[in-house]
Amino acid sequence: QQNRAEKDIEKIQSAFNFAAGLHEGQYRASEEPYILHPLEVACILADLQADTDTICAALLHDTLEDTETSPEAIKSRFGAAVLTLVNGVTKLSKFSFSSKEERQAENFRKMFLAMADDIRIIFLKLADRLHNMRTLNYMKPEKQKEIAKETIEIFVPLANRLGMGLVKTELEDLSLRYSNPEKYFEIAQLVAQAKAERDNTIRTIIEKIDNNLKAMNIEASITGRAKSYYSIFSKMHRKQMTYQDLYDITAVRVIVDNEKECYEVLGLIHSAFKPIPGRFKDYIAMPKNNLYRSLHTSVIGPRGKPLEVQIRTQE
Ligand code: MN
């Protein structure tokens, strides 16, 4: 996978074989062989370009807790660094969210970060949680609600703080699905219905600014962005918006090659469409705490409907 060295691939292969042997005969609530869980966790981390020790630890992350193996066995096969990561995840999984003094989410997050002396342990724990959320439909409804609540209160803020935007969004949407299924499916349906209109809007925008982009020699990729279900849901709560208001919001993302072009595209969009006052945010000049950088603006788009625009570089 990717540019991993031969010896790293062998180490990962060997961690997989070792874990598969240990989990032999164990099954998930889905009735699938247990090893598929650590394998999926490892794949999530591989997609995030995690290093080889983290991938090995992902494959081994449930072996100390759920199988007969010993810390020494892991250390002698895969080294002290991998053992530290596996120990870290095991320690965090024993942490009980249910006790009273730990219930304060903010305290819990702080404790959690303090307990993980290596930030890779948090990445492992988040990938573990993400796969457990993806397979939550095999749990009982009360358990689903409990886990969804814990995810939104503890794991989403952690993913956000670490700048793991895609993981954060998927955890949010999955939490909503299990904590408030009616709202979730209602929003999902509206978003699906709005797709044709969204595609139309994108075409209109491209038509309006394409000539200028060419004249300025800017290579821009403009895509429609379906807002996440959770962001629609929370916007509805915060701003007392109706479904209809939200249905009308289209979001687009423009990707260009460098920062200078971000501002040039912003200028083009503001001259083609009327900006909505107070909605421009320059996260390039002033990055968010998690180092997120992008320009955000809202304008009155085609057919007089609000249009949210994000402009950023690939980086
Ligand atoms: Mn696990």
GROMACS .gro file of C-alpha atoms and ligand atoms in nm:
model
  316
    1GLN     CA    1   0.000   0.000   0.000
    2GLN     CA    2   0.119   0.356  -0.087
    3ASN     CA    3   0.497   0.402  -0.064
    4ARG     CA    4   0.554   0.168   0.225
    5ALA     CA    5   0.890  -0.012   0.230
    6GLU     CA    6   0.903  -0.387   0.177
    7LYS     CA    7   1.003  -0.457   0.539
    8ASP     CA    8   0.709  -0.245   0.665
    9ILE     CA    9   0.464  -0.438   0.451
   10GLU     CA   10   0.608  -0.763   0.589
   11LYS     CA   11   0.568  -0.636   0.945
   12ILE     CA   12   0.203  -0.543   0.879
   13GLN     CA   13   0.140  -0.880   0.717
   14SER     CA   14   0.292  -1.054   1.015
   15ALA     CA   15   0.082  -0.849   1.261
   16PHE     CA   16  -0.227  -0.944   1.064
   17ASN     CA   17  -0.138  -1.316   1.069
   18PHE     CA   18  -0.062  -1.306   1.441
   19ALA     CA   19  -0.389  -1.125   1.525
   20ALA     CA   20  -0.596  -1.346   1.293
   21GLY     CA   21  -0.460  -1.655   1.469
   22LEU     CA   22  -0.541  -1.515   1.813
   23HIS     CA   23  -0.896  -1.407   1.722
   24GLU     CA   24  -0.966  -1.739   1.548
   25GLY     CA   25  -1.311  -1.864   1.650
   26GLN     CA   26  -1.424  -1.522   1.780
   27TYR     CA   27  -1.710  -1.337   1.616
   28ARG     CA   28  -1.853  -0.985   1.613
   29ALA     CA   29  -2.216  -0.904   1.694
   30SER     CA   30  -2.260  -0.901   1.314
   31GLU     CA   31  -2.157  -1.271   1.318
   32GLU     CA   32  -1.856  -1.188   1.102
   33PRO     CA   33  -1.513  -1.323   1.203
   34TYR     CA   34  -1.370  -1.091   1.469
   35ILE     CA   35  -1.048  -1.020   1.277
   36LEU     CA   36  -1.246  -0.809   1.027
   37HIS     CA   37  -1.282  -0.541   1.294
   38PRO     CA   38  -0.909  -0.481   1.361
   39LEU     CA   39  -0.854  -0.513   0.985
   40GLU     CA   40  -1.106  -0.236   0.911
   41VAL     CA   41  -0.954  -0.018   1.185
   42ALA     CA   42  -0.613  -0.067   1.024
   43CYS     CA   43  -0.757   0.030   0.682
   44ILE     CA   44  -0.910   0.350   0.823
   45LEU     CA   45  -0.567   0.444   0.959
   46ALA     CA   46  -0.387   0.344   0.639
   47ASP     CA   47  -0.616   0.584   0.449
   48LEU     CA   48  -0.504   0.855   0.692
   49GLN     CA   49  -0.140   0.775   0.606
   50ALA     CA   50  -0.065   0.638   0.953
   51ASP     CA   51   0.283   0.496   1.013
   52THR     CA   52   0.364   0.125   1.016
   53ASP     CA   53   0.369   0.085   1.397
   54THR     CA   54   0.022   0.241   1.418
   55ILE     CA   55  -0.114   0.004   1.152
   56CYS     CA   56   0.037  -0.296   1.335
   57ALA     CA   57  -0.108  -0.172   1.664
   58ALA     CA   58  -0.448  -0.137   1.495
   59LEU     CA   59  -0.437  -0.501   1.386
   60LEU     CA   60  -0.338  -0.605   1.739
   61HIS     CA   61  -0.548  -0.355   1.934
   62ASP     CA   62  -0.797  -0.603   2.083
   63THR     CA   63  -0.558  -0.894   2.140
   64LEU     CA   64  -0.448  -0.805   2.496
   65GLU     CA   65  -0.806  -0.755   2.608
   66ASP     CA   66  -0.981  -1.037   2.425
   67THR     CA   67  -0.727  -1.313   2.359
   68GLU     CA   68  -0.471  -1.521   2.546
   69THR     CA   69  -0.164  -1.335   2.426
   70SER     CA   70   0.076  -1.148   2.656
   71PRO     CA   71   0.244  -0.808   2.634
   72GLU     CA   72   0.580  -0.988   2.611
   73ALA     CA   73   0.467  -1.180   2.304
   74ILE     CA   74   0.372  -0.856   2.127
   75LYS     CA   75   0.692  -0.686   2.234
   76SER     CA   76   0.920  -0.966   2.115
   77ARG     CA   77   0.746  -0.992   1.777
   78PHE     CA   78   0.669  -0.627   1.695
   79GLY     CA   79   0.882  -0.417   1.930
   80ALA     CA   80   0.831  -0.195   2.234
   81ALA     CA   81   0.676   0.090   2.032
   82VAL     CA   82   0.388  -0.127   1.903
   83LEU     CA   83   0.331  -0.267   2.252
   84THR     CA   84   0.307   0.087   2.395
   85LEU     CA   85   0.038   0.173   2.140
   86VAL     CA   86  -0.162  -0.145   2.204
   87ASN     CA   87  -0.134  -0.093   2.582
   88GLY     CA   88  -0.251   0.265   2.540
   89VAL     CA   89  -0.565   0.170   2.349
   90THR     CA   90  -0.639  -0.111   2.594
   91LYS     CA   91  -0.606   0.130   2.886
   92LEU     CA   92  -0.843   0.381   2.724
   93SER     CA   93  -1.104   0.115   2.651
   94LYS     CA   94  -1.121   0.029   3.023
   95PHE     CA   95  -1.206   0.388   3.097
   96SER     CA   96  -1.565   0.404   3.211
   97PHE     CA   97  -1.783   0.683   3.085
   98SER     CA   98  -2.058   0.592   3.324
   99SER     CA   99  -1.906   0.694   3.657
  100LYS     CA  100  -2.032   1.027   3.790
  101GLU     CA  101  -1.715   1.231   3.819
  102GLU     CA  102  -1.604   1.127   3.471
  103ARG     CA  103  -1.934   1.220   3.318
  104GLN     CA  104  -1.841   1.581   3.254
  105ALA     CA  105  -1.747   1.557   2.889
  106GLU     CA  106  -1.482   1.827   2.903
  107ASN     CA  107  -1.306   1.659   3.197
  108PHE     CA  108  -1.329   1.330   3.020
  109ARG     CA  109  -1.163   1.468   2.706
  110LYS     CA  110  -0.882   1.623   2.910
  111MET     CA  111  -0.823   1.304   3.103
  112PHE     CA  112  -0.832   1.107   2.785
  113LEU     CA  113  -0.564   1.323   2.624
  114ALA     CA  114  -0.351   1.312   2.938
  115MET     CA  115  -0.373   0.933   2.956
  116ALA     CA  116  -0.252   0.891   2.603
  117ASP     CA  117   0.113   0.981   2.622
  118ASP     CA  118   0.142   0.926   2.247
  119ILE     CA  119  -0.104   1.106   2.018
  120ARG     CA  120  -0.115   0.799   1.790
  121ILE     CA  121  -0.312   0.625   2.066
  122ILE     CA  122  -0.591   0.878   2.014
  123PHE     CA  123  -0.584   0.818   1.637
  124LEU     CA  124  -0.616   0.444   1.706
  125LYS     CA  125  -0.902   0.497   1.948
  126LEU     CA  126  -1.086   0.722   1.699
  127ALA     CA  127  -1.047   0.469   1.416
  128ASP     CA  128  -1.170   0.195   1.653
  129ARG     CA  129  -1.474   0.405   1.743
  130LEU     CA  130  -1.543   0.490   1.380
  131HIS     CA  131  -1.561   0.124   1.282
  132ASN     CA  132  -1.776   0.043   1.586
  133MET     CA  133  -2.013   0.325   1.483
  134ARG     CA  134  -2.027   0.192   1.126
  135THR     CA  135  -2.139  -0.145   1.262
  136LEU     CA  136  -2.368  -0.013   1.536
  137ASN     CA  137  -2.682  -0.149   1.370
  138TYR     CA  138  -2.604  -0.490   1.524
  139MET     CA  139  -2.646  -0.350   1.877
  140LYS     CA  140  -2.966  -0.314   2.082
  141PRO     CA  141  -3.138   0.028   2.052
  142GLU     CA  142  -3.055   0.137   2.412
  143LYS     CA  143  -2.691   0.050   2.360
  144GLN     CA  144  -2.692   0.234   2.025
  145LYS     CA  145  -2.821   0.553   2.189
  146GLU     CA  146  -2.568   0.530   2.470
  147ILE     CA  147  -2.274   0.482   2.234
  148ALA     CA  148  -2.399   0.754   1.998
  149LYS     CA  149  -2.417   1.000   2.289
  150GLU     CA  150  -2.067   0.917   2.404
  151THR     CA  151  -1.942   0.955   2.047
  152ILE     CA  152  -2.089   1.302   2.002
  153GLU     CA  153  -1.971   1.424   2.345
  154ILE     CA  154  -1.622   1.278   2.356
  155PHE     CA  155  -1.496   1.149   2.023
  156VAL     CA  156  -1.628   1.414   1.783
  157PRO     CA  157  -1.455   1.700   1.971
  158LEU     CA  158  -1.132   1.497   1.978
  159ALA     CA  159  -1.148   1.431   1.603
  160ASN     CA  160  -1.217   1.801   1.546
  161ARG     CA  161  -0.926   1.909   1.762
  162LEU     CA  162  -0.693   1.678   1.571
  163GLY     CA  163  -0.810   1.820   1.238
  164MET     CA  164  -0.961   1.488   1.126
  165GLY     CA  165  -1.248   1.647   0.935
  166LEU     CA  166  -1.378   1.342   0.748
  167VAL     CA  167  -1.371   1.122   1.058
  168LYS     CA  168  -1.547   1.393   1.258
  169THR     CA  169  -1.825   1.431   0.998
  170GLU     CA  170  -1.884   1.059   0.965
  171LEU     CA  171  -1.896   1.015   1.345
  172GLU     CA  172  -2.148   1.302   1.368
  173ASP     CA  173  -2.375   1.163   1.098
  174LEU     CA  174  -2.366   0.812   1.245
  175SER     CA  175  -2.437   0.948   1.595
  176LEU     CA  176  -2.740   1.136   1.463
  177ARG     CA  177  -2.863   0.827   1.285
  178TYR     CA  178  -2.877   0.629   1.611
  179SER     CA  179  -2.966   0.903   1.859
  180ASN     CA  180  -3.239   1.057   1.645
  181PRO     CA  181  -3.325   0.820   1.359
  182GLU     CA  182  -3.647   1.000   1.256
  183LYS     CA  183  -3.470   1.333   1.202
  184TYR     CA  184  -3.178   1.162   1.036
  185PHE     CA  185  -3.383   0.987   0.769
  186GLU     CA  186  -3.601   1.292   0.714
  187ILE     CA  187  -3.292   1.506   0.646
  188ALA     CA  188  -3.134   1.234   0.433
  189GLN     CA  189  -3.442   1.229   0.212
  190LEU     CA  190  -3.447   1.608   0.172
  191VAL     CA  191  -3.079   1.614   0.084
  192ALA     CA  192  -3.133   1.347  -0.181
  193GLN     CA  193  -3.426   1.541  -0.331
  194ALA     CA  194  -3.220   1.859  -0.344
  195LYS     CA  195  -2.944   1.697  -0.548
  196ALA     CA  196  -3.071   1.792  -0.896
  197GLU     CA  197  -3.107   2.153  -0.792
  198ARG     CA  198  -2.759   2.148  -0.641
  199ASP     CA  199  -2.610   2.021  -0.967
  200ASN     CA  200  -2.790   2.299  -1.159
  201THR     CA  201  -2.651   2.564  -0.928
  202ILE     CA  202  -2.298   2.438  -0.975
  203ARG     CA  203  -2.336   2.460  -1.353
  204THR     CA  204  -2.461   2.819  -1.330
  205ILE     CA  205  -2.168   2.920  -1.110
  206ILE     CA  206  -1.915   2.762  -1.339
  207GLU     CA  207  -2.071   2.939  -1.639
  208LYS     CA  208  -2.056   3.272  -1.458
  209ILE     CA  209  -1.692   3.264  -1.353
  210ASP     CA  210  -1.531   3.024  -1.598
  211ASN     CA  211  -1.424   3.289  -1.853
  212ASN     CA  212  -1.264   3.501  -1.584
  213LEU     CA  213  -1.081   3.201  -1.444
  214LYS     CA  214  -0.944   3.126  -1.789
  215ALA     CA  215  -0.843   3.489  -1.845
  216MET     CA  216  -0.659   3.487  -1.513
  217ASN     CA  217  -0.504   3.150  -1.590
  218ILE     CA  218  -0.646   2.989  -1.277
  219GLU     CA  219  -0.704   2.616  -1.267
  220ALA     CA  220  -1.000   2.569  -1.031
  221SER     CA  221  -1.204   2.263  -0.949
  222ILE     CA  222  -1.557   2.354  -0.843
  223THR     CA  223  -1.771   2.089  -0.680
  224GLY     CA  224  -2.107   2.083  -0.510
  225ARG     CA  225  -2.080   1.987  -0.150
  226ALA     CA  226  -2.365   1.804   0.014
  227LYS     CA  227  -2.379   1.945   0.365
  228SER     CA  228  -2.350   1.674   0.625
  229TYR     CA  229  -2.675   1.557   0.783
  230TYR     CA  230  -2.549   1.652   1.123
  231SER     CA  231  -2.453   2.004   1.019
  232ILE     CA  232  -2.803   2.055   0.878
  233PHE     CA  233  -2.953   1.916   1.197
  234SER     CA  234  -2.749   2.140   1.427
  235LYS     CA  235  -2.802   2.448   1.210
  236MET     CA  236  -3.173   2.387   1.237
  237HIS     CA  237  -3.144   2.390   1.614
  238ARG     CA  238  -2.907   2.683   1.651
  239LYS     CA  239  -3.076   2.916   1.408
  240GLN     CA  240  -3.435   2.801   1.434
  241MET     CA  241  -3.443   2.733   1.063
  242THR     CA  242  -3.711   2.527   0.894
  243TYR     CA  243  -3.650   2.241   0.659
  244GLN     CA  244  -3.746   2.467   0.371
  245ASP     CA  245  -3.477   2.725   0.463
  246LEU     CA  246  -3.221   2.449   0.477
  247TYR     CA  247  -3.341   2.284   0.162
  248ASP     CA  248  -3.252   2.610  -0.011
  249ILE     CA  249  -2.890   2.615   0.099
  250THR     CA  250  -2.638   2.502  -0.155
  251ALA     CA  251  -2.274   2.465  -0.068
  252VAL     CA  252  -1.986   2.461  -0.312
  253ARG     CA  253  -1.615   2.411  -0.274
  254VAL     CA  254  -1.350   2.562  -0.497
  255ILE     CA  255  -1.001   2.412  -0.499
  256VAL     CA  256  -0.714   2.610  -0.652
  257ASP     CA  257  -0.335   2.578  -0.664
  258ASN     CA  258  -0.218   2.848  -0.423
  259GLU     CA  259  -0.327   3.102  -0.162
  260LYS     CA  260  -0.312   3.400  -0.396
  261GLU     CA  261  -0.564   3.230  -0.626
  262CYS     CA  262  -0.797   3.170  -0.330
  263TYR     CA  263  -0.836   3.546  -0.290
  264GLU     CA  264  -0.868   3.597  -0.666
  265VAL     CA  265  -1.150   3.344  -0.687
  266LEU     CA  266  -1.314   3.509  -0.386
  267GLY     CA  267  -1.307   3.838  -0.578
  268LEU     CA  268  -1.465   3.676  -0.884
  269ILE     CA  269  -1.742   3.519  -0.678
  270HIS     CA  270  -1.815   3.841  -0.490
  271SER     CA  271  -1.843   4.033  -0.816
  272ALA     CA  272  -2.065   3.770  -0.982
  273PHE     CA  273  -2.294   3.718  -0.682
  274LYS     CA  274  -2.397   3.956  -0.404
  275PRO     CA  275  -2.220   3.866  -0.076
  276ILE     CA  276  -2.434   3.819   0.236
  277PRO     CA  277  -2.299   4.062   0.500
  278GLY     CA  278  -2.113   3.918   0.797
  279ARG     CA  279  -2.057   3.581   0.640
  280PHE     CA  280  -1.701   3.617   0.511
  281LYS     CA  281  -1.438   3.431   0.717
  282ASP     CA  282  -1.068   3.432   0.636
  283TYR     CA  283  -0.935   3.112   0.791
  284ILE     CA  284  -0.630   3.138   0.565
  285ALA     CA  285  -0.497   3.449   0.738
  286MET     CA  286  -0.640   3.330   1.071
  287PRO     CA  287  -0.643   2.948   1.087
  288LYS     CA  288  -0.876   2.769   1.327
  289ASN     CA  289  -0.727   2.613   1.643
  290ASN     CA  290  -0.695   2.281   1.465
  291LEU     CA  291  -0.496   2.453   1.185
  292TYR     CA  292  -0.785   2.440   0.935
  293ARG     CA  293  -0.732   2.699   0.660
  294SER     CA  294  -0.984   2.811   0.398
  295LEU     CA  295  -1.190   3.111   0.285
  296HIS     CA  296  -1.563   3.094   0.363
  297THR     CA  297  -1.828   3.322   0.225
  298SER     CA  298  -2.201   3.320   0.159
  299VAL     CA  299  -2.360   3.493  -0.138
  300ILE     CA  300  -2.701   3.525  -0.297
  301GLY     CA  301  -2.669   3.252  -0.557
  302PRO     CA  302  -2.868   3.160  -0.868
  303ARG     CA  303  -3.249   3.193  -0.830
  304GLY     CA  304  -3.194   3.419  -0.529
  305LYS     CA  305  -3.102   3.134  -0.297
  306PRO     CA  306  -2.821   3.146  -0.042
  307LEU     CA  307  -2.500   2.983  -0.153
  308GLU     CA  308  -2.215   2.887   0.081
  309VAL     CA  309  -1.872   2.892  -0.077
  310GLN     CA  310  -1.545   2.748   0.056
  311ILE     CA  311  -1.224   2.832  -0.127
  312ARG     CA  312  -0.896   2.658  -0.046
  313THR     CA  313  -0.589   2.491  -0.190
  314GLN     CA  314  -0.546   2.116  -0.214
  315GLU     CA  315  -0.307   2.135   0.079
  316MN      MN  316  -1.181  -0.254   1.886
   0.00000   0.00000   0.00000
